[in-house]
Amino acid sequence: MTAKTDVLILGGGLAGLSTAYHLRRAGFKGSVLVAEKSHKPGGRAGTERKGKFLFDHTGHLLHLHDPYGKKLVLDLLGRNVALHERSSWIHSSGVDTRYPFQANTYGLPPKVVAECLAGFARNLYRPRALPPNPSFRAWCLAAFGEGISRRFMFPYNEKLWRTPLEELTTEWQGRFLPQPRPEEVLYGALVDQKRFFGYNAHFRYPKRGGCQALPDALAARVPELRLNCKVSSVDLREKVAVVEGLGEVRYERLVNTLPLKTFLDLASPLPAAVREARARLRWVDVLNLNVGVGRAGLSDRHWVYFPEAQYPFYRVGFTSNFASDLAPRGTTSLYIEVSRRPGETSDLPSLERRCIDGLRRSGIMRSSDRVVEKLWIPIECGYVVYDRERTPAVNTVQKHLRSQAVWSIGRWGGWKYSFMEETLLDGKRCAEEILGRKDVERKASGPLQALK
């Protein structure tokens, strides 16, 4: 027997849960079904327990800028949330400097500081001409000069994106890449300035339960969530999905939050233009090594960037500095992120040894420190590659999907670079579009009334 629902939502992460939540808050009377393949909600915003440690899938922090998004998250978490002042650093040339690199070269070897300032100053007096829609590499040289680009921008982004920087656009950077004023660049070369730059100067994080606390709180308000329900195929013409544990599910409208390339591989029929667009989607996977070290206080920082090739990882974060309940007393928990191209094989035991060796060479771990717990969490489609094919391909796909009553949203469904608050707001906007309203909260009751 075929089940029926008015709205079928694929994925019980933040985007899918938010869509279902906002549909109900708006008084939607139709049926909703959220199908999540895992045994718990949250998707990539989830937390795994290993021994006495809690490990997030990677560093998931709450950056709240939208008034409604902030109100929603704080209402969901209640007292189970703490506000942190960011402590983020960059390890290069054998020293640690404050983030962002372009505004904080103080402390680097004098030769490196001079190189960075000279390149930046040269750009001020002889600006580089940029063509329309420049590559990320060209933009870096024009914005920061050769020194800053060569010492940080190029090596770090090549390590993260695993893509020639000439092929990357500037569409993704936005709030993620601060551009300090000339006087700030100079000041940050002369003194250890403590000014915060960027969208993540402050962040919130649950006091208990890891990042999992947020999707759990949201899922408690979404009774339509069904766990252990993995979708295996979607017939877009007949509007029928095959879901493990549920069988065939006939829907009127479908919301996809799975990675866009994954959904397209499950969906049919697709016209040739959409299949060709799917083939142009590019991404990098992230191998996230979570470790517990048998010593407290390895660092007082939140995370550190590593641009140099001698380190296999591009970032290391100290989760036990986010919340004390993530690691038992007398230990420190860390996440170590390594980027890989799709299909690129990795010898995990060998990579693990190289990561631990890198932590020791950088001074984070001592030779006497021992790993007491570890957990690899691979993240498929960790970052969407913003090459010149990405936007036209996504536009082609999304136009067709909307013609089939399909919304593909969130970081992965929307095939974009975003953060958790934006994902929650994507769900809200999706609910509004399904209902044909501009603001579902105007029709909702309860404490969450204000919204831009």
XYZ file of C-alpha atoms in Angstrom:
452
model
C 0.000 0.000 0.000
C 1.300 3.447 -0.947
C 1.460 6.062 1.797
C 0.454 9.628 0.995
C 1.601 13.007 2.283
C 1.126 16.570 1.153
C 4.749 17.533 1.878
C 7.591 15.021 1.950
C 10.854 16.310 3.420
C 14.027 14.336 2.760
C 16.522 14.742 5.589
C 16.018 15.417 9.280
C 18.846 17.917 9.645
C 18.359 21.573 10.484
C 16.939 22.547 7.072
C 14.373 19.760 6.972
C 13.324 20.128 10.598
C 13.042 23.899 10.207
C 10.789 23.535 7.168
C 8.422 21.177 8.987
C 8.469 23.324 12.132
C 7.600 26.516 10.261
C 4.884 24.858 8.227
C 3.140 23.842 11.435
C 3.691 27.208 13.119
C 1.935 28.797 10.183
C -1.068 26.548 10.704
C -0.513 24.271 7.720
C -3.316 21.711 7.847
C -1.952 19.240 5.308
C 0.144 16.182 6.094
C 3.934 16.433 6.484
C 6.498 13.647 6.619
C 10.203 14.123 7.418
C 12.310 11.087 6.440
C 15.743 10.845 8.089
C 18.090 7.952 7.307
C 19.878 8.005 10.673
C 18.703 6.772 14.062
C 18.695 10.362 15.346
C 17.960 13.833 13.968
C 20.521 16.455 13.086
C 22.416 15.227 10.061
C 25.792 16.961 9.934
C 24.791 19.105 12.911
C 24.772 15.966 15.050
C 27.075 14.730 17.805
C 28.512 11.244 18.322
C 29.453 9.650 21.633
C 32.698 7.671 21.787
C 33.640 6.413 25.228
C 33.321 9.383 27.578
C 33.751 11.953 24.801
C 31.184 13.779 22.686
C 32.382 14.553 19.160
C 30.552 16.810 16.699
C 30.818 15.941 13.031
C 33.149 18.933 12.828
C 33.361 22.374 14.403
C 29.725 23.514 14.440
C 29.265 26.899 16.090
C 26.227 29.138 16.244
C 26.788 32.513 14.589
C 23.565 34.448 15.100
C 23.054 37.660 13.132
C 19.436 37.613 11.994
C 16.986 38.815 14.700
C 14.539 36.008 14.024
C 17.242 33.365 13.692
C 18.720 34.420 17.022
C 15.328 34.394 18.708
C 14.537 30.956 17.329
C 17.823 29.369 18.442
C 17.742 30.904 21.912
C 14.134 29.818 22.349
C 15.047 26.270 21.347
C 18.103 25.988 23.587
C 16.811 27.982 26.534
C 19.396 27.991 29.318
C 21.495 25.370 27.556
C 23.658 27.819 25.632
C 26.761 29.919 26.314
C 28.212 32.939 24.496
C 31.914 32.800 23.590
C 34.374 35.408 22.389
C 36.266 33.870 19.500
C 39.901 32.862 19.958
C 41.094 31.870 16.482
C 44.705 31.809 15.301
C 46.947 30.954 12.357
C 50.074 28.808 12.649
C 52.709 29.682 10.059
C 56.439 30.372 9.922
C 56.710 28.554 13.248
C 54.562 31.033 15.196
C 50.900 31.683 15.971
C 49.263 34.931 14.873
C 45.721 36.143 15.283
C 43.023 35.604 12.691
C 42.591 37.045 10.104
C 46.099 36.875 8.689
C 45.706 39.984 6.529
C 45.141 42.163 9.601
C 47.494 40.425 12.041
C 51.033 39.875 10.781
C 52.538 41.048 14.080
C 54.706 38.309 15.549
C 55.770 36.804 12.232
C 59.470 36.922 11.239
C 60.407 40.511 10.216
C 61.141 39.411 6.656
C 57.624 37.972 6.305
C 55.987 41.084 7.789
C 57.938 43.315 5.409
C 56.959 41.154 2.447
C 53.274 41.314 3.369
C 53.260 45.069 3.988
C 55.232 45.842 0.828
C 52.832 43.887 -1.353
C 49.811 45.475 0.270
C 51.269 48.999 -0.020
C 52.196 48.445 -3.659
C 48.551 47.701 -4.395
C 47.458 50.943 -2.758
C 49.645 53.049 -5.014
C 49.440 50.905 -8.126
C 46.083 49.093 -7.937
C 45.699 45.965 -10.016
C 42.988 46.071 -12.651
C 40.411 43.333 -12.168
C 38.213 41.984 -14.956
C 34.509 41.378 -14.381
C 33.973 38.164 -12.443
C 37.631 37.692 -11.493
C 39.114 34.448 -10.265
C 39.712 34.091 -6.558
C 43.465 34.146 -7.178
C 43.297 37.421 -9.100
C 41.028 38.938 -6.478
C 43.440 38.007 -3.652
C 46.357 39.665 -5.427
C 44.309 42.813 -6.019
C 42.904 42.929 -2.479
C 45.951 41.940 -0.421
C 49.051 41.919 -2.619
C 51.609 39.224 -3.281
C 52.983 38.824 0.240
C 49.745 38.141 2.088
C 48.493 36.039 -0.814
C 51.642 33.914 -0.982
C 51.986 33.478 2.767
C 48.373 32.632 3.593
C 45.608 33.152 1.030
C 47.032 30.868 -1.643
C 48.348 27.950 0.434
C 45.396 27.815 2.823
C 42.711 27.934 0.137
C 44.561 25.494 -2.105
C 44.734 23.096 0.836
C 41.023 23.510 1.629
C 39.493 23.608 -1.874
C 41.932 21.204 -3.593
C 41.279 23.243 -6.728
C 43.465 25.658 -8.715
C 42.572 29.111 -7.430
C 42.326 30.390 -11.010
C 39.229 28.183 -11.315
C 37.501 29.510 -8.183
C 35.156 32.486 -8.325
C 34.632 35.037 -5.572
C 30.939 34.187 -5.104
C 31.470 32.158 -1.943
C 33.583 34.489 0.167
C 31.199 37.280 1.215
C 31.173 37.509 4.987
C 33.639 34.615 5.283
C 36.695 36.619 4.203
C 37.249 39.940 6.014
C 38.798 42.901 4.178
C 40.490 45.210 6.702
C 41.186 48.856 5.924
C 44.770 49.897 5.086
C 45.318 51.444 8.507
C 44.183 48.200 10.142
C 46.640 46.176 8.076
C 49.480 48.506 9.119
C 48.429 48.600 12.768
C 48.166 44.828 12.886
C 51.750 44.560 11.666
C 53.094 46.858 14.379
C 51.170 45.709 17.456
C 49.230 42.702 18.695
C 45.849 44.216 17.951
C 42.872 42.544 19.533
C 40.145 43.875 17.289
C 37.770 41.233 15.986
C 37.125 40.904 12.267
C 34.563 38.787 10.459
C 31.117 37.367 11.006
C 32.221 34.877 13.683
C 33.804 37.205 16.246
C 31.393 35.794 18.817
C 29.573 32.496 18.778
C 27.215 30.457 20.877
C 27.412 26.780 21.719
C 25.285 24.438 23.857
C 26.518 23.945 27.415
C 25.489 20.285 27.381
C 25.046 17.630 24.727
C 27.233 19.095 21.999
C 25.773 20.529 18.817
C 23.224 17.694 18.900
C 21.289 19.699 21.486
C 19.988 22.063 18.778
C 18.477 19.536 16.328
C 17.167 17.522 19.282
C 15.334 20.593 20.590
C 13.920 21.332 17.148
C 12.966 17.694 16.524
C 10.974 17.707 19.770
C 8.661 20.187 18.024
C 8.405 18.159 14.815
C 6.239 15.082 15.496
C 6.273 14.262 11.768
C 9.932 13.134 11.926
C 10.572 9.486 11.034
C 14.008 7.998 11.749
C 15.825 5.106 10.055
C 14.082 6.028 6.823
C 16.517 6.314 3.941
C 15.200 7.347 0.539
C 16.315 5.066 -2.276
C 14.597 6.638 -5.300
C 12.310 9.487 -6.323
C 10.024 9.428 -9.354
C 9.560 13.114 -10.157
C 6.895 12.476 -12.792
C 4.699 10.276 -10.621
C 5.629 12.123 -7.402
C 6.499 8.920 -5.593
C 9.515 8.288 -3.373
C 10.662 4.891 -2.182
C 11.719 5.130 1.460
C 13.188 2.293 3.515
C 10.812 1.349 6.307
C 7.908 3.178 4.698
C 7.761 1.789 1.172
C 6.307 3.986 -1.544
C 5.347 7.493 -0.419
C 3.233 9.621 -2.751
C 3.648 13.366 -2.228
C 2.299 16.631 -3.599
C 5.396 18.712 -2.808
C 8.882 17.568 -1.935
C 11.635 19.326 0.020
C 15.136 17.970 -0.491
C 17.953 18.678 1.985
C 20.278 15.879 0.827
C 23.395 16.942 -1.095
C 22.124 18.137 -4.454
C 24.291 15.686 -6.399
C 23.020 12.801 -4.232
C 19.386 13.748 -4.760
C 19.851 14.019 -8.517
C 21.400 10.561 -8.556
C 18.246 9.224 -6.859
C 15.727 11.177 -8.941
C 14.285 10.419 -12.351
C 13.401 11.217 -15.015
C 15.836 14.088 -15.589
C 16.181 15.982 -18.862
C 19.559 15.994 -20.584
C 20.315 19.585 -19.507
C 19.868 18.656 -15.841
C 21.988 15.531 -16.164
C 24.715 17.613 -17.769
C 24.440 20.198 -14.990
C 24.757 17.425 -12.392
C 28.004 16.321 -14.034
C 29.418 19.843 -13.588
C 28.889 19.973 -9.809
C 32.165 19.800 -7.890
C 32.960 19.451 -4.216
C 35.570 18.367 -1.714
C 35.076 15.859 1.069
C 36.331 16.443 4.603
C 37.940 13.773 6.744
C 37.339 14.822 10.330
C 39.535 13.146 12.931
C 38.230 13.657 16.455
C 40.683 12.850 19.229
C 40.705 12.895 23.001
C 44.102 13.580 24.541
C 44.928 12.508 28.078
C 45.935 15.950 29.303
C 43.795 18.960 30.151
C 44.484 22.405 28.762
C 46.390 21.630 25.575
C 45.331 25.073 24.376
C 43.152 27.974 25.473
C 42.100 28.637 21.870
C 39.022 27.670 19.935
C 40.606 26.822 16.602
C 43.826 27.285 14.608
C 44.333 27.471 10.813
C 47.313 25.726 9.195
C 48.150 27.040 5.693
C 51.512 25.305 5.262
C 51.920 22.080 3.284
C 53.994 20.423 6.018
C 50.755 19.903 7.964
C 48.180 17.540 6.404
C 45.261 19.349 8.069
C 43.948 22.830 7.328
C 42.290 23.454 10.710
C 42.370 22.146 14.260
C 39.686 23.008 16.815
C 39.535 22.460 20.572
C 35.986 21.356 21.296
C 36.517 20.987 25.040
C 36.966 24.776 25.034
C 33.426 25.117 23.614
C 31.805 23.207 26.492
C 33.312 21.319 29.417
C 30.971 18.317 29.108
C 32.425 17.300 25.718
C 35.478 15.715 27.355
C 36.028 14.069 30.752
C 38.026 15.836 33.421
C 41.765 15.805 32.830
C 41.517 15.528 29.024
C 41.236 17.734 25.936
C 39.138 17.011 22.841
C 40.084 18.207 19.367
C 38.818 17.979 15.813
C 41.317 17.831 12.952
C 40.096 18.584 9.423
C 41.662 17.255 6.226
C 40.277 18.031 2.773
C 40.111 15.445 -0.012
C 38.891 15.388 -3.615
C 36.010 12.984 -4.292
C 37.330 9.508 -4.872
C 40.777 10.350 -3.510
C 41.840 7.408 -1.372
C 43.313 7.904 2.073
C 45.139 5.463 4.293
C 43.448 6.520 7.540
C 45.970 4.914 9.944
C 48.823 6.613 8.080
C 46.945 9.928 7.895
C 46.175 9.689 11.600
C 49.870 9.265 12.404
C 50.721 12.268 10.226
C 48.061 14.364 11.957
C 49.293 13.505 15.441
C 52.879 14.145 14.332
C 51.775 17.526 12.982
C 50.151 18.417 16.293
C 53.409 17.609 18.064
C 55.581 19.551 15.616
C 53.304 22.582 15.933
C 53.595 22.512 19.724
C 49.956 21.644 20.416
C 50.807 18.191 21.764
C 53.852 17.134 23.752
C 55.790 13.982 22.948
C 54.475 12.513 26.204
C 50.807 13.165 25.340
C 48.723 10.151 24.430
C 45.531 9.817 22.433
C 42.957 8.147 24.684
C 40.020 8.228 22.257
C 39.526 8.815 18.545
C 36.754 8.839 15.972
C 36.971 9.427 12.228
C 33.878 11.136 10.783
C 34.048 11.469 6.986
C 31.956 14.319 5.609
C 30.903 13.872 2.007
C 30.468 17.171 0.152
C 32.078 19.040 3.031
C 32.546 22.099 0.815
C 30.899 22.965 -2.490
C 33.494 24.140 -5.018
C 32.568 27.534 -6.427
C 34.082 27.252 -9.879
C 32.602 28.966 -12.929
C 30.350 25.991 -13.624
C 28.721 25.949 -10.206
C 26.157 28.784 -10.460
C 24.816 28.093 -13.982
C 24.622 24.387 -13.169
C 22.751 24.979 -9.900
C 20.387 27.438 -11.577
C 19.571 24.893 -14.289
C 18.884 22.191 -11.724
C 16.837 24.367 -9.383
C 14.669 25.734 -12.188
C 13.761 22.221 -13.275
C 13.167 20.962 -9.749
C 10.807 23.828 -8.957
C 8.834 23.003 -12.085
C 8.410 19.534 -10.532
C 7.197 20.902 -7.159
C 10.569 20.221 -5.539
C 12.428 22.625 -3.259
C 16.123 21.817 -2.721
C 17.405 23.836 0.239
C 20.043 24.180 2.947
C 23.807 24.045 2.705
C 23.757 20.757 0.836
C 20.416 20.828 -0.942
C 21.079 24.407 -2.053
C 24.668 23.431 -2.956
C 26.285 26.397 -1.223
C 28.635 27.571 1.512
C 26.615 28.605 4.559
C 26.241 28.188 8.314
C 23.635 26.857 10.729
C 21.545 29.994 11.236
C 21.213 30.425 7.481
C 20.157 26.790 7.172
C 17.383 27.308 9.720
C 16.243 30.398 7.828
C 16.293 28.442 4.562
C 13.721 26.114 6.106
C 11.574 29.042 7.147
C 11.721 30.596 3.673
C 10.868 27.252 2.109
C 7.779 26.947 4.309
C 6.744 30.452 3.278
C 7.080 29.611 -0.403
C 5.121 26.389 -0.030
C 2.359 28.329 1.694
C 2.583 31.265 -0.697
C 3.226 33.685 2.157
C 5.925 36.239 2.784
C 6.193 35.662 6.517
C 4.822 32.580 8.248
C 5.358 34.139 11.669
C 2.679 36.756 11.074
C 0.154 33.925 11.165
C 1.804 32.004 14.001
C 1.151 32.139 17.701
C 3.673 31.899 20.505
C 6.729 33.872 21.535
C 8.435 34.058 18.133
C 6.661 37.002 16.548
C 9.325 39.466 15.490
C 11.011 39.051 12.141
C 12.570 41.331 9.586
